[in-house]
Coordinates of C-alpha atoms and ligand atoms in Angstrom, one line a residue:
M1 CA -58.7 24.2 30.0
T2 CA -60.0 24.8 26.5
S3 CA -63.4 26.3 26.2
L4 CA -64.1 24.4 23.0
L5 CA -64.3 20.6 22.7
P6 CA -64.9 18.7 19.4
T7 CA -68.2 17.1 18.5
L8 CA -68.4 13.8 16.7
P9 CA -67.5 14.0 13.0
G10 CA -70.5 14.3 10.6
A11 CA -70.2 10.7 9.4
Y12 CA -71.4 9.5 12.7
Y13 CA -74.8 10.9 11.9
T14 CA -75.1 9.6 8.3
D15 CA -72.9 6.5 7.8
P16 CA -75.0 3.3 7.6
A17 CA -72.1 1.3 9.0
V18 CA -72.0 3.5 12.1
F19 CA -75.8 3.1 12.5
A20 CA -75.5 -0.7 12.1
A21 CA -72.8 -0.8 14.8
E22 CA -75.0 1.3 17.1
Q23 CA -77.9 -1.1 16.6
E24 CA -75.7 -4.0 17.4
R25 CA -73.7 -2.6 20.3
V26 CA -76.1 -0.1 21.8
F27 CA -79.7 -0.9 21.2
E28 CA -79.4 -4.7 21.0
Q29 CA -77.2 -4.8 24.1
M30 CA -78.7 -2.3 26.5
W31 CA -82.1 -2.1 28.3
F32 CA -84.6 -0.5 26.0
C33 CA -87.8 1.2 27.2
A34 CA -90.3 -0.5 24.9
V35 CA -93.9 -0.1 25.9
R36 CA -96.1 1.6 28.6
G37 CA -97.4 -1.1 30.8
E38 CA -101.0 0.2 30.6
D39 CA -100.9 -0.3 26.8
I40 CA -100.8 -4.0 27.5
A41 CA -102.9 -3.9 30.7
A42 CA -104.8 -7.1 30.0
A43 CA -103.4 -10.6 29.3
G44 CA -103.0 -11.1 25.5
R45 CA -102.8 -7.4 24.7
Y46 CA -99.6 -6.8 22.7
R47 CA -97.5 -4.2 21.0
T48 CA -94.7 -4.8 18.5
V49 CA -91.7 -2.4 18.6
R50 CA -88.5 -2.1 16.7
V51 CA -85.4 -2.7 18.9
G52 CA -82.2 -2.5 17.0
R53 CA -82.7 -4.6 13.9
E54 CA -85.4 -6.8 15.5
S55 CA -89.1 -6.6 15.8
V56 CA -90.0 -7.4 19.4
L57 CA -93.5 -8.6 20.5
V58 CA -94.3 -7.4 24.0
T59 CA -97.4 -8.8 25.8
R60 CA -98.7 -9.9 29.1
N61 CA -99.3 -13.5 30.2
S62 CA -102.3 -14.8 32.2
G63 CA -100.4 -14.3 35.4
G64 CA -100.1 -10.6 34.6
E65 CA -96.3 -10.6 33.9
A66 CA -94.9 -8.7 30.9
R67 CA -93.4 -11.0 28.3
A68 CA -91.3 -10.2 25.3
F69 CA -90.3 -12.4 22.3
L70 CA -88.7 -11.9 18.9
N71 CA -91.7 -11.4 16.6
V72 CA -90.7 -14.4 14.3
C73 CA -92.6 -17.6 13.8
R74 CA -90.2 -20.5 14.5
H75 CA -91.6 -22.6 11.7
R76 CA -90.5 -20.9 8.5
G77 CA -89.9 -17.4 9.8
A78 CA -93.1 -15.4 9.0
Q79 CA -93.5 -12.3 11.1
L80 CA -95.9 -13.4 13.8
C81 CA -97.8 -10.2 14.5
A82 CA -97.9 -7.7 11.6
D83 CA -99.8 -5.0 13.6
E84 CA -98.2 -2.4 15.9
E85 CA -100.8 -3.3 18.5
G86 CA -103.6 -5.6 19.2
A87 CA -105.0 -8.3 21.4
V88 CA -105.3 -12.1 21.3
K89 CA -107.4 -14.4 23.5
R90 CA -105.0 -17.1 24.5
T91 CA -102.6 -17.7 21.6
F92 CA -100.6 -16.0 18.9
R93 CA -101.4 -17.8 15.7
C94 CA -99.2 -17.5 12.7
T95 CA -101.2 -16.6 9.6
Y96 CA -98.9 -18.7 7.3
H97 CA -99.3 -22.4 8.5
A98 CA -101.2 -21.7 11.7
W99 CA -98.6 -22.6 14.3
S100 CA -99.9 -21.2 17.6
Y101 CA -98.0 -20.0 20.7
D102 CA -99.3 -19.2 24.1
L103 CA -98.7 -16.0 26.0
D104 CA -95.5 -17.5 27.5
G105 CA -94.2 -18.2 24.0
R106 CA -94.7 -22.0 24.1
L107 CA -95.7 -23.8 20.9
V108 CA -99.1 -25.2 21.7
A109 CA -100.7 -26.1 18.4
A110 CA -99.9 -26.7 14.8
P111 CA -101.7 -28.6 12.0
N112 CA -100.7 -32.2 12.0
L113 CA -98.8 -31.8 15.2
V114 CA -99.5 -35.4 16.3
K115 CA -97.7 -36.7 13.2
M116 CA -94.5 -34.8 14.4
P117 CA -93.6 -36.5 17.7
D118 CA -90.1 -35.3 17.4
L119 CA -91.1 -31.6 17.3
D120 CA -89.9 -30.2 20.6
R121 CA -92.5 -27.6 21.6
V122 CA -90.1 -25.8 24.0
E123 CA -87.2 -25.7 21.5
Y124 CA -89.6 -24.3 18.9
G125 CA -91.3 -21.9 21.2
L126 CA -90.9 -18.2 20.5
R127 CA -87.4 -16.8 21.2
P128 CA -87.7 -15.0 24.5
V129 CA -86.3 -11.5 25.2
H130 CA -85.5 -10.3 28.7
A131 CA -88.3 -8.0 30.0
R132 CA -89.0 -6.2 33.2
E133 CA -91.3 -3.4 34.4
W134 CA -90.2 -0.2 36.0
L135 CA -91.8 3.2 36.2
G136 CA -94.8 1.6 34.6
Y137 CA -92.9 0.7 31.4
V138 CA -91.8 -2.6 30.0
W139 CA -88.0 -2.5 29.4
V140 CA -86.6 -5.2 27.2
C141 CA -83.0 -6.4 26.5
L142 CA -82.0 -8.4 23.5
S143 CA -78.7 -9.4 25.0
E144 CA -78.5 -12.9 26.4
T145 CA -76.6 -11.4 29.4
P146 CA -78.2 -8.0 30.0
P147 CA -76.3 -5.3 31.8
S148 CA -77.2 -4.5 35.4
F149 CA -80.6 -2.7 35.3
A150 CA -79.7 -1.0 38.6
E151 CA -76.4 0.3 37.2
T152 CA -77.4 1.3 33.7
V153 CA -81.0 2.4 33.9
Q154 CA -81.7 3.3 37.6
G155 CA -78.1 4.4 37.9
A156 CA -78.7 7.2 35.3
C157 CA -81.5 8.6 37.5
V158 CA -79.4 8.4 40.6
E159 CA -76.5 10.2 38.8
R160 CA -78.8 13.1 37.8
L161 CA -81.2 13.4 40.8
G162 CA -78.8 12.4 43.5
D163 CA -80.8 9.4 44.7
L164 CA -83.6 7.1 43.5
A165 CA -86.0 8.1 46.3
S166 CA -86.6 11.5 44.7
L167 CA -87.7 9.8 41.5
E168 CA -89.9 7.3 43.4
R169 CA -91.9 10.2 45.0
Y170 CA -93.4 10.9 41.6
G171 CA -95.0 7.4 41.6
I172 CA -94.6 7.2 37.8
E173 CA -95.8 3.5 37.7
D174 CA -99.2 4.6 39.1
L175 CA -99.7 7.6 36.8
S176 CA -102.1 7.4 33.9
L177 CA -101.5 8.3 30.3
G178 CA -103.1 11.6 29.6
R179 CA -101.8 12.2 26.1
R180 CA -99.4 10.6 23.7
I181 CA -97.8 12.2 20.7
R182 CA -95.7 10.4 18.1
Y183 CA -93.1 12.4 16.2
D184 CA -91.5 11.1 13.1
V185 CA -88.2 13.0 13.2
R186 CA -86.0 13.1 10.1
A187 CA -82.8 13.2 12.1
N188 CA -80.2 10.9 13.7
W189 CA -81.1 9.8 17.2
K190 CA -77.8 11.3 18.6
L191 CA -78.8 14.8 17.4
I192 CA -81.9 14.4 19.5
I193 CA -80.0 13.2 22.6
E194 CA -77.4 16.0 22.2
N195 CA -80.1 18.6 21.9
F196 CA -82.0 17.3 24.9
M197 CA -78.8 17.4 27.0
E198 CA -78.1 21.1 26.4
C199 CA -80.0 24.3 26.9
Y200 CA -77.7 26.6 25.0
H201 CA -80.5 26.7 22.4
C202 CA -83.3 27.4 24.9
A203 CA -83.2 31.2 24.7
T204 CA -83.3 31.1 20.9
I205 CA -85.9 28.5 20.2
H206 CA -88.0 27.9 23.3
P207 CA -89.7 31.2 24.3
E208 CA -92.6 29.4 26.1
L209 CA -90.2 27.2 28.1
V210 CA -87.9 30.1 29.1
H211 CA -91.0 32.1 30.2
V212 CA -91.8 29.3 32.7
L213 CA -88.2 28.5 33.6
P214 CA -86.3 31.8 33.3
E215 CA -83.0 30.3 34.4
F216 CA -82.9 28.4 31.0
A217 CA -82.2 31.7 29.3
G218 CA -78.7 31.4 30.7
G219 CA -78.1 28.4 28.6
Y220 CA -77.2 25.9 31.3
A221 CA -79.4 22.8 31.3
A222 CA -81.0 21.6 34.5
Q223 CA -79.2 18.3 34.0
Y224 CA -75.8 20.1 34.0
Y225 CA -75.8 20.0 37.8
V226 CA -76.5 16.9 39.9
G227 CA -79.7 17.1 41.7
H228 CA -80.6 20.5 40.3
G229 CA -84.1 21.3 39.2
A230 CA -84.9 24.5 37.3
E231 CA -87.2 26.7 39.3
F232 CA -90.5 28.2 37.9
G233 CA -90.3 31.9 37.4
P234 CA -92.0 34.4 39.8
G235 CA -95.8 34.5 38.9
I236 CA -95.6 31.2 37.1
E237 CA -98.4 28.9 38.5
G238 CA -97.7 25.7 36.6
F239 CA -95.8 23.9 33.9
T240 CA -98.1 25.0 31.1
V241 CA -97.8 26.8 27.8
D242 CA -98.8 30.2 29.3
G243 CA -97.5 29.7 32.9
G244 CA -101.1 29.4 34.2
A245 CA -102.2 26.8 36.7
G246 CA -101.6 23.1 36.0
V247 CA -103.6 20.2 37.4
T248 CA -103.5 18.4 40.7
T249 CA -100.0 18.1 42.1
I250 CA -98.6 14.6 42.8
A251 CA -98.9 14.0 46.5
G252 CA -95.8 13.2 48.4
L253 CA -93.3 15.3 46.5
A254 CA -90.6 16.9 48.6
Q255 CA -90.5 20.7 49.2
E256 CA -87.5 21.0 46.8
Q257 CA -89.5 19.3 44.1
D258 CA -92.3 21.8 44.1
R259 CA -92.2 24.5 41.4
R260 CA -89.3 22.8 39.7
Y261 CA -88.5 20.9 36.5
F262 CA -86.0 18.0 36.6
A263 CA -84.7 16.2 33.5
V264 CA -82.9 12.9 33.2
T265 CA -81.4 11.2 30.1
I266 CA -81.4 7.4 30.4
R267 CA -79.1 6.1 27.7
P268 CA -79.7 5.1 25.0
Q269 CA -83.3 6.2 24.3
V270 CA -85.2 7.7 27.2
F271 CA -85.8 11.3 28.4
L272 CA -87.6 11.8 31.6
N273 CA -89.1 15.2 32.6
L274 CA -90.4 15.7 36.1
V275 CA -92.7 18.6 37.1
P276 CA -95.0 18.8 40.2
D277 CA -98.2 17.8 38.4
H278 CA -97.1 15.5 35.6
V279 CA -94.3 13.5 34.1
I280 CA -93.3 13.5 30.4
L281 CA -91.4 10.5 29.1
H282 CA -89.8 10.3 25.7
R283 CA -88.9 7.0 24.1
M284 CA -86.8 7.1 20.9
Y285 CA -87.0 4.4 18.2
P286 CA -84.1 4.9 15.8
L287 CA -85.2 3.5 12.4
A288 CA -82.5 4.8 10.1
P289 CA -79.4 7.0 10.3
D290 CA -81.6 10.0 9.4
R291 CA -84.9 8.9 10.9
T292 CA -86.0 8.5 14.5
V293 CA -89.6 8.0 15.8
V294 CA -90.1 9.6 19.2
E295 CA -93.1 8.6 21.3
C296 CA -93.8 11.1 24.0
D297 CA -96.2 10.3 26.9
W298 CA -97.7 12.9 29.3
L299 CA -98.6 11.1 32.5
Y300 CA -100.9 12.5 35.3
L301 CA -102.6 11.3 38.4
P302 CA -105.2 8.7 37.5
E303 CA -108.0 10.9 38.8
V304 CA -106.9 13.8 36.7
V305 CA -107.2 11.7 33.6
A306 CA -110.4 9.9 34.7
Q307 CA -112.2 13.1 35.5
G308 CA -111.4 14.4 32.0
H309 CA -109.5 17.6 33.1
D310 CA -108.5 19.8 30.3
L311 CA -104.8 19.0 29.6
T312 CA -104.4 21.3 26.6
N313 CA -102.3 24.0 28.2
S314 CA -100.2 21.4 30.0
V315 CA -99.5 19.2 27.0
E316 CA -99.0 22.2 24.7
L317 CA -95.9 23.4 26.5
F318 CA -93.7 20.4 25.9
D319 CA -95.4 19.6 22.6
R320 CA -94.1 23.0 21.4
V321 CA -90.7 22.3 22.9
N322 CA -90.6 19.0 21.1
R323 CA -91.5 20.5 17.8
Q324 CA -89.0 23.3 18.3
D325 CA -86.3 20.8 19.2
F326 CA -87.0 18.3 16.4
E327 CA -87.1 21.1 13.8
A328 CA -83.7 22.1 14.9
C329 CA -82.4 18.5 14.7
E330 CA -83.9 18.2 11.2
R331 CA -82.1 21.4 10.2
C332 CA -78.8 19.9 11.3
Q333 CA -79.3 16.4 9.7
P334 CA -78.7 17.3 6.1
A335 CA -75.6 19.3 7.0
M336 CA -74.0 16.3 8.7
S337 CA -73.0 15.1 5.2
S338 CA -71.5 18.4 4.2
R339 CA -67.8 18.9 3.8
A340 CA -68.1 21.7 6.2
Y341 CA -68.9 19.2 9.0
A342 CA -66.6 16.4 8.0
D343 CA -64.5 17.1 11.1
G344 CA -67.6 17.9 13.2
G345 CA -68.2 21.1 15.1
V346 CA -67.5 22.4 18.6
L347 CA -69.0 22.2 22.1
V348 CA -69.0 25.4 24.1
P349 CA -68.7 25.2 27.9
S350 CA -72.4 24.9 28.6
E351 CA -72.4 21.9 26.2
H352 CA -69.2 20.2 27.6
H353 CA -71.2 17.4 29.3
I354 CA -72.2 16.2 25.8
A355 CA -68.6 15.1 25.4
T356 CA -69.2 12.4 28.0
F357 CA -72.0 11.0 25.8
H358 CA -69.7 11.0 22.8
E359 CA -67.0 9.2 24.8
W360 CA -69.5 6.7 26.1
L361 CA -70.7 6.0 22.5
R362 CA -67.2 5.7 21.0
D363 CA -66.4 3.3 23.8
R364 CA -69.3 1.1 23.0
L365 CA -68.6 1.1 19.3
R366 CA -64.9 0.3 19.8
Ligands
FES1 FE1 -95.5 -19.5 10.8 FE2 -95.3 -21.5 9.1 S1 -94.2 -19.7 9.1 S2 -96.6 -21.3 10.7
FE2 FE1 -84.8 22.1 23.6

């Protein structure tokens, strides 16, 4: 077997036609992790997020269920909510001609509505988008016939961790947001995924991470082996920037989950990082071939957040890792359009699993 495999050609990271095809066949077809449930904790709280080429409005109805709609007024097409987040009492009211929709998307009011008896309020309700909550996040799917959530989303976790039970022990849906950082990365979303999948770069660019997880110096990512978590080095007390103690450990973790870091990639836009006292979840929002916004959440036990524990050392470790990673991705992006990369580059053995991501993508774009 060859020790070198090809990467994707450079054009995959720059060509607007490839990006458009990805939006259509990846992000608008698959389950997309849109919003943290606690960001829309109360009925009427909402967030708008970009999913593929669409703006999606995610909110909660009076029954407490997450609801998602295309963020487009059905009258003459004005964008319904212009803000990235906000709250309404009972209805979303379009600022153009004042059509109003309730939290389930039904058209409930419009000026002169009585003079339009033929206006079907259901037909002219907001266009719904499939939504469901898992791990404390609202996942949406723009496809009319979404793929199996169990196979595509939960299946990715099973494939990495060996089973779903080991993920459930972290109780991610019950954790609280301790910190959120938004990174505006000038790089294609695939560079970010590929980087996350490998650890060949860890020894070069992640001194703090390798200090905590010495096996990463060898270049093989934790996710290279099914069910494997990278072990904290001797003398390391917690997953923190200096290896000092972290905060309260999540109760109920198994022995083999203590003092270990597990990583999962959930295609197409989520990275999950599990350590004994917190969970770090990345959501990517690809905005252009060369631009991706990454929203990264640090989640802790509710009492840890409520009691105002100092999370600085805890957050700083992965914040540094993120900045180191994104800087590397940004250094690759301009070179993707170079003649030197027209045929792509190579994957060395510790990166060979990235080829399965490339095959999967090519398959979807075919
Ligand atoms: Fe929204 Fe007219 S476009 S009410
Ligand atoms: Fe990295």
